mmCIF file of C-alpha atoms in Angstrom:
data_model
loop_
_atom_site.group_PDB
_atom_site.id
_atom_site.type_symbol
_atom_site.label_atom_id
_atom_site.label_comp_id
_atom_site.label_asym_id
_atom_site.label_seq_id
_atom_site.Cartn_x
_atom_site.Cartn_y
_atom_site.Cartn_z
ATOM 1 C CA MET A 1 18.343 25.507 9.777
ATOM 2 C CA ALA A 2 20.224 22.710 11.548
ATOM 3 C CA PHE A 3 22.025 20.332 9.199
ATOM 4 C CA LEU A 4 23.007 16.739 9.820
ATOM 5 C CA THR A 5 26.640 15.709 9.954
ATOM 6 C CA GLN A 6 28.219 13.691 7.162
ATOM 7 C CA GLU A 7 28.158 10.683 9.490
ATOM 8 C CA GLN A 8 24.410 11.082 9.982
ATOM 9 C CA LEU A 9 23.856 11.406 6.225
ATOM 10 C CA ASP A 10 25.897 8.250 5.654
ATOM 11 C CA ALA A 11 23.738 6.445 8.207
ATOM 12 C CA LEU A 12 20.574 7.383 6.294
ATOM 13 C CA ALA A 13 22.155 6.094 3.082
ATOM 14 C CA GLN A 14 22.163 2.582 4.582
ATOM 15 C CA PHE A 15 18.364 2.369 4.203
ATOM 16 C CA ASP A 16 16.154 2.259 1.120
ATOM 17 C CA THR A 17 13.433 4.837 0.534
ATOM 18 C CA PRO A 18 10.521 2.553 1.608
ATOM 19 C CA THR A 19 12.205 2.072 4.986
ATOM 20 C CA ILE A 20 12.801 5.828 5.246
ATOM 21 C CA CYS A 21 9.111 6.346 4.438
ATOM 22 C CA ASN A 22 7.980 3.809 7.050
ATOM 23 C CA ALA A 23 10.123 5.458 9.705
ATOM 24 C CA ILE A 24 8.813 8.945 8.878
ATOM 25 C CA GLU A 25 5.239 7.645 9.197
ATOM 26 C CA GLY A 26 6.048 6.573 12.743
ATOM 27 C CA PHE A 27 6.527 10.207 13.807
ATOM 28 C CA GLY A 28 3.163 11.373 12.471
ATOM 29 C CA VAL A 29 4.599 14.706 11.266
ATOM 30 C CA ARG A 30 2.794 14.722 7.894
ATOM 31 C CA GLY A 31 0.154 12.886 5.907
ATOM 32 C CA ARG A 32 1.016 9.513 4.434
ATOM 33 C CA THR A 33 0.322 10.659 0.862
ATOM 34 C CA GLU A 34 2.766 13.581 1.021
ATOM 35 C CA GLY A 35 6.475 14.162 0.655
ATOM 36 C CA PHE A 36 7.500 11.646 -2.013
ATOM 37 C CA THR A 37 7.555 11.339 -5.792
ATOM 38 C CA ARG A 38 4.998 9.580 -7.951
ATOM 39 C CA PRO A 39 5.936 6.533 -10.081
ATOM 40 C CA GLU A 40 7.108 8.462 -13.150
ATOM 41 C CA LEU A 41 10.468 9.382 -11.567
ATOM 42 C CA ARG A 42 13.104 6.856 -12.665
ATOM 43 C CA MET A 43 16.727 6.244 -11.723
ATOM 44 C CA ARG A 44 18.890 6.595 -14.844
ATOM 45 C CA ALA A 45 22.415 6.628 -13.390
ATOM 46 C CA ALA A 46 23.904 6.097 -9.937
ATOM 47 C CA MET A 47 27.087 7.267 -8.272
ATOM 48 C CA SER A 48 27.155 4.113 -6.129
ATOM 49 C CA ASP A 49 24.942 1.260 -5.010
ATOM 50 C CA LYS A 50 23.778 3.333 -2.044
ATOM 51 C CA PRO A 51 20.875 5.803 -2.078
ATOM 52 C CA MET A 52 21.450 9.471 -2.861
ATOM 53 C CA VAL A 53 21.230 11.670 0.235
ATOM 54 C CA GLY A 54 21.789 15.419 0.117
ATOM 55 C CA TYR A 55 20.415 18.910 0.610
ATOM 56 C CA ALA A 56 18.331 20.429 -2.183
ATOM 57 C CA ARG A 57 19.230 23.300 -4.457
ATOM 58 C CA THR A 58 16.370 24.211 -6.772
ATOM 59 C CA GLY A 59 15.722 25.551 -10.236
ATOM 60 C CA VAL A 60 13.044 25.798 -12.921
ATOM 61 C CA ILE A 61 13.872 25.224 -16.594
ATOM 62 C CA SER A 62 12.268 25.467 -20.041
ATOM 63 C CA ALA A 63 13.474 24.551 -23.530
ATOM 64 C CA ARG A 64 10.677 25.545 -25.923
ATOM 65 C CA GLN A 65 11.867 29.087 -26.633
ATOM 66 C CA PRO A 66 15.349 30.642 -26.827
ATOM 67 C CA ALA A 67 16.805 32.197 -23.704
ATOM 68 C CA THR A 68 17.115 35.947 -23.236
ATOM 69 C CA PRO A 69 20.083 37.800 -21.668
ATOM 70 C CA ALA A 70 18.102 37.983 -18.414
ATOM 71 C CA HIS A 71 18.161 34.193 -18.155
ATOM 72 C CA SER A 72 21.956 34.274 -17.855
ATOM 73 C CA VAL A 73 21.527 36.202 -14.600
ATOM 74 C CA VAL A 74 19.167 33.484 -13.349
ATOM 75 C CA MET A 75 21.698 30.817 -14.332
ATOM 76 C CA GLU A 76 24.411 32.453 -12.249
ATOM 77 C CA ALA A 77 22.008 32.806 -9.315
ATOM 78 C CA TYR A 78 21.235 29.103 -9.632
ATOM 79 C CA TYR A 79 24.918 28.141 -9.466
ATOM 80 C CA ARG A 80 25.547 30.459 -6.495
ATOM 81 C CA GLN A 81 23.237 28.273 -4.397
ATOM 82 C CA TYR A 82 26.006 25.667 -4.240
ATOM 83 C CA GLU A 83 28.685 27.942 -2.822
ATOM 84 C CA ASP A 84 29.933 27.871 0.780
ATOM 85 C CA PHE A 85 28.283 24.589 1.764
ATOM 86 C CA ASP A 86 30.339 21.509 2.619
ATOM 87 C CA LEU A 87 27.702 18.772 2.797
ATOM 88 C CA PRO A 88 26.406 16.803 -0.247
ATOM 89 C CA MET A 89 23.844 18.665 -2.329
ATOM 90 C CA VAL A 90 21.138 17.507 -4.735
ATOM 91 C CA ALA A 91 19.683 19.488 -7.651
ATOM 92 C CA ALA A 92 15.875 19.542 -7.740
ATOM 93 C CA ILE A 93 14.859 20.839 -11.162
ATOM 94 C CA GLN A 94 11.303 21.421 -12.362
ATOM 95 C CA ASP A 95 10.643 21.509 -16.124
ATOM 96 C CA LEU A 96 7.944 23.994 -17.153
ATOM 97 C CA ASP A 97 7.404 22.351 -20.539
ATOM 98 C CA ARG A 98 4.309 20.164 -20.455
ATOM 99 C CA VAL A 99 6.103 17.684 -22.723
ATOM 100 C CA PRO A 100 9.847 18.043 -22.073
ATOM 101 C CA VAL A 101 11.824 18.611 -25.272
ATOM 102 C CA GLY A 102 15.267 19.733 -24.103
ATOM 103 C CA SER A 103 17.575 18.248 -21.483
ATOM 104 C CA PHE A 104 19.490 20.408 -19.028
ATOM 105 C CA TRP A 105 21.314 17.283 -17.875
ATOM 106 C CA GLY A 106 24.151 15.468 -19.633
ATOM 107 C CA ASP A 107 27.810 14.788 -18.976
ATOM 108 C CA VAL A 108 28.679 18.508 -19.064
ATOM 109 C CA GLN A 109 26.234 19.583 -16.340
ATOM 110 C CA ALA A 110 26.966 16.430 -14.351
ATOM 111 C CA THR A 111 30.655 17.341 -14.352
ATOM 112 C CA VAL A 112 29.932 20.983 -13.496
ATOM 113 C CA HIS A 113 27.673 19.982 -10.624
ATOM 114 C CA ARG A 114 30.165 17.485 -9.223
ATOM 115 C CA ALA A 115 32.662 20.335 -9.137
ATOM 116 C CA LEU A 116 30.095 22.419 -7.226
ATOM 117 C CA GLY A 117 29.617 19.694 -4.609
ATOM 118 C CA CYS A 118 26.344 18.354 -6.026
ATOM 119 C CA ILE A 119 26.039 14.567 -6.198
ATOM 120 C CA GLY A 120 22.886 14.127 -8.306
ATOM 121 C CA VAL A 121 19.614 15.478 -9.669
ATOM 122 C CA ILE A 122 15.916 14.770 -9.429
ATOM 123 C CA THR A 123 13.864 16.273 -12.264
ATOM 124 C CA ASP A 124 10.483 15.926 -13.928
ATOM 125 C CA GLY A 125 12.259 16.884 -17.155
ATOM 126 C CA GLY A 126 14.727 14.848 -19.178
ATOM 127 C CA VAL A 127 18.328 13.653 -19.067
ATOM 128 C CA ARG A 128 20.794 12.424 -21.681
ATOM 129 C CA ASP A 129 24.390 11.135 -22.000
ATOM 130 C CA ILE A 130 23.467 8.461 -19.470
ATOM 131 C CA GLU A 131 26.515 6.230 -19.897
ATOM 132 C CA GLU A 132 28.865 9.231 -19.791
ATOM 133 C CA VAL A 133 27.171 10.502 -16.636
ATOM 134 C CA LYS A 134 27.675 7.121 -14.978
ATOM 135 C CA ARG A 135 31.406 7.522 -15.604
ATOM 136 C CA VAL A 136 31.318 11.011 -14.080
ATOM 137 C CA GLY A 137 29.810 9.478 -10.929
ATOM 138 C CA PHE A 138 26.541 11.370 -10.664
ATOM 139 C CA TYR A 139 22.994 10.321 -9.799
ATOM 140 C CA LEU A 140 20.320 10.932 -12.431
ATOM 141 C CA PHE A 141 16.636 10.652 -11.501
ATOM 142 C CA SER A 142 14.273 11.833 -14.217
ATOM 143 C CA LYS A 143 10.883 11.470 -15.794
ATOM 144 C CA GLU A 144 12.195 11.410 -19.377
ATOM 145 C CA VAL A 145 15.232 10.494 -21.463
ATOM 146 C CA LEU A 146 15.876 13.035 -24.223
ATOM 147 C CA ILE A 147 18.230 13.551 -27.172
ATOM 148 C CA SER A 148 18.557 17.338 -27.547
ATOM 149 C CA HIS A 149 19.133 20.252 -25.205
ATOM 150 C CA ALA A 150 16.897 22.333 -27.530
ATOM 151 C CA TYR A 151 16.658 25.898 -26.110
ATOM 152 C CA ILE A 152 17.188 24.837 -22.517
ATOM 153 C CA HIS A 153 17.620 27.645 -19.998
ATOM 154 C CA MET A 154 17.046 28.406 -16.334
ATOM 155 C CA VAL A 155 13.856 30.363 -15.640
ATOM 156 C CA GLU A 156 13.936 30.532 -11.819
ATOM 157 C CA ALA A 157 16.445 29.672 -9.104
ATOM 158 C CA GLY A 158 16.086 29.051 -5.395
ATOM 159 C CA THR A 159 12.297 28.717 -5.301
ATOM 160 C CA ALA A 160 10.003 25.882 -4.236
ATOM 161 C CA VAL A 161 9.545 23.347 -7.043
ATOM 162 C CA ASP A 162 7.314 20.374 -7.781
ATOM 163 C CA ILE A 163 9.075 17.183 -8.863
ATOM 164 C CA CYS A 164 6.648 14.423 -9.858
ATOM 165 C CA GLY A 165 4.177 15.392 -7.138
ATOM 166 C CA MET A 166 6.767 16.128 -4.441
ATOM 167 C CA THR A 167 7.283 19.702 -3.267
ATOM 168 C CA VAL A 168 10.944 20.558 -2.715
ATOM 169 C CA ARG A 169 12.225 23.736 -1.094
ATOM 170 C CA PRO A 170 15.842 24.926 -1.025
ATOM 171 C CA GLY A 171 17.615 23.198 1.854
ATOM 172 C CA ASP A 172 15.249 20.226 2.050
ATOM 173 C CA LEU A 173 16.957 16.909 2.792
ATOM 174 C CA ILE A 174 16.407 14.483 -0.101
ATOM 175 C CA HIS A 175 16.750 10.688 -0.015
ATOM 176 C CA ALA A 176 16.410 8.826 -3.332
ATOM 177 C CA ASP A 177 16.967 5.370 -4.792
ATOM 178 C CA ALA A 178 15.431 3.110 -7.440
ATOM 179 C CA HIS A 179 12.000 3.479 -5.802
ATOM 180 C CA GLY A 180 11.949 7.280 -6.168
ATOM 181 C CA ALA A 181 12.689 10.256 -3.925
ATOM 182 C CA ILE A 182 11.433 11.469 -0.562
ATOM 183 C CA VAL A 183 11.850 14.670 1.473
ATOM 184 C CA ILE A 184 12.958 14.010 5.039
ATOM 185 C CA PRO A 185 11.267 16.389 7.508
ATOM 186 C CA GLN A 186 13.893 18.544 9.174
ATOM 187 C CA GLU A 187 12.426 18.184 12.660
ATOM 188 C CA ILE A 188 12.997 14.410 12.775
ATOM 189 C CA ALA A 189 16.038 14.050 10.498
ATOM 190 C CA GLY A 190 18.487 13.505 13.345
ATOM 191 C CA GLN A 191 16.379 10.690 14.820
ATOM 192 C CA LEU A 192 15.496 8.965 11.575
ATOM 193 C CA ALA A 193 18.327 6.436 11.236
ATOM 194 C CA GLU A 194 17.474 4.880 14.615
ATOM 195 C CA ALA A 195 13.792 4.968 13.690
ATOM 196 C CA CYS A 196 14.600 3.053 10.503
ATOM 197 C CA VAL A 197 16.116 0.266 12.589
ATOM 198 C CA ARG A 198 12.921 0.107 14.634
ATOM 199 C CA ALA A 199 10.812 0.128 11.452
ATOM 200 C CA MET A 200 12.728 -2.874 10.141
ATOM 201 C CA ASP A 201 12.381 -4.633 13.483
ATOM 202 C CA ALA A 202 8.617 -4.078 13.324
ATOM 203 C CA GLU A 203 8.384 -5.880 9.980
ATOM 204 C CA GLU A 204 10.467 -8.727 11.361
ATOM 205 C CA ALA A 205 7.644 -9.500 13.800
ATOM 206 C CA LEU A 206 5.591 -10.706 10.832
ATOM 207 C CA LYS A 207 8.277 -11.739 8.352
ATOM 208 C CA GLY A 208 10.386 -13.727 10.825
ATOM 209 C CA PRO A 209 7.791 -16.364 11.791
ATOM 210 C CA CYS A 210 6.679 -16.694 8.163
ATOM 211 C CA GLN A 211 10.249 -17.197 6.972
ATOM 212 C CA ALA A 212 10.806 -19.801 9.691
ATOM 213 C CA ALA A 213 7.681 -21.667 8.583
ATOM 214 C CA ILE A 214 8.823 -21.592 4.954
ATOM 215 C CA ALA A 215 12.239 -22.966 5.965
ATOM 216 C CA ARG A 216 10.526 -25.832 7.827
ATOM 217 C CA GLY A 217 8.239 -26.551 4.901
ATOM 218 C CA GLU A 218 5.185 -25.724 7.008
ATOM 219 C CA ARG A 219 2.062 -23.668 6.376
ATOM 220 C CA VAL A 220 0.822 -20.906 8.639
ATOM 221 C CA THR A 221 -2.744 -20.046 9.571
ATOM 222 C CA ALA A 222 -4.712 -16.834 9.256
ATOM 223 C CA LYS A 223 -4.944 -16.664 13.052
ATOM 224 C CA GLU A 224 -1.159 -16.840 13.377
ATOM 225 C CA ILE A 225 -0.690 -14.160 10.719
ATOM 226 C CA MET A 226 -3.103 -11.815 12.481
ATOM 227 C CA ALA A 227 -1.305 -12.345 15.796
ATOM 228 C CA TRP A 228 2.102 -11.617 14.249
ATOM 229 C CA ARG A 229 0.606 -8.669 12.379
ATOM 230 C CA GLY A 230 -0.675 -7.293 15.659
ATOM 231 C CA GLU A 231 2.831 -7.448 17.100
ATOM 232 C CA MET A 232 4.175 -5.700 13.989
ATOM 233 C CA GLN A 233 1.660 -2.887 14.451
ATOM 234 C CA ARG A 234 2.547 -2.608 18.131
ATOM 235 C CA ARG A 235 6.210 -2.172 17.247
ATOM 236 C CA ARG A 236 5.360 0.336 14.523
ATOM 237 C CA ALA A 237 3.489 2.416 17.077
ATOM 238 C CA ALA A 238 6.739 2.626 19.055
ATOM 239 C CA ILE A 239 8.969 3.744 16.153
ATOM 240 C CA ALA A 240 9.034 7.295 17.533
ATOM 241 C CA PRO A 241 9.126 8.216 21.235
ATOM 242 C CA LYS A 242 5.680 9.125 22.470
ATOM 243 C CA GLN A 243 6.581 12.776 22.963
ATOM 244 C CA GLU A 244 7.578 13.078 19.298
ATOM 245 C CA HIS A 245 4.078 12.348 17.977
ATOM 246 C CA LEU A 246 2.139 15.382 16.794
#
């Protein structure tokens, strides 16, 4: 697997997830209803005002029943995923409990994961210690906010997981902000920052004339909107080089 450089990751962090999504659509590499989380994923804490961008490390948890000695082996295997990798990493954690009752995530795990080189988590389970985690400097994206850790333990490590409708595999590149999270397809990752610029330029074809009319105190017509919309669609069709379309 070819990884982006830190400079390339920083470039992707300059764009919000809707822009990332628009740019990915321009390459036609997957369906437009795939690869991103559903509305239940919420940002709870942020390391900075920029989106979270990093490579996924995965795990599956449960908190309904006590752990067994075998689960300690799984826990160590989970942590080993973070070793010998110098780029930012993101934990993608699926909760098996239909109604989450115990949180794996608080200030302790946030601190541990920062020490491992992980910058944040996306989970369909719960989080707690939100204010403390903010001070640690760690992104929290979760479906629930919980009080207890109950009998929380790691059930699986390093497998594909489902986070709020988004499939995540170990090594996937994750981009997340207040809108939710999205998996960036590996085959276009290196071209995506430039594509985001083109995606924004495409929208400007429609927004720009409308903003100018608003500033002048004028009204626009449906015919004008459709003409500008046509130009926006033309630019969107050129987001990716022709040879990149599948």
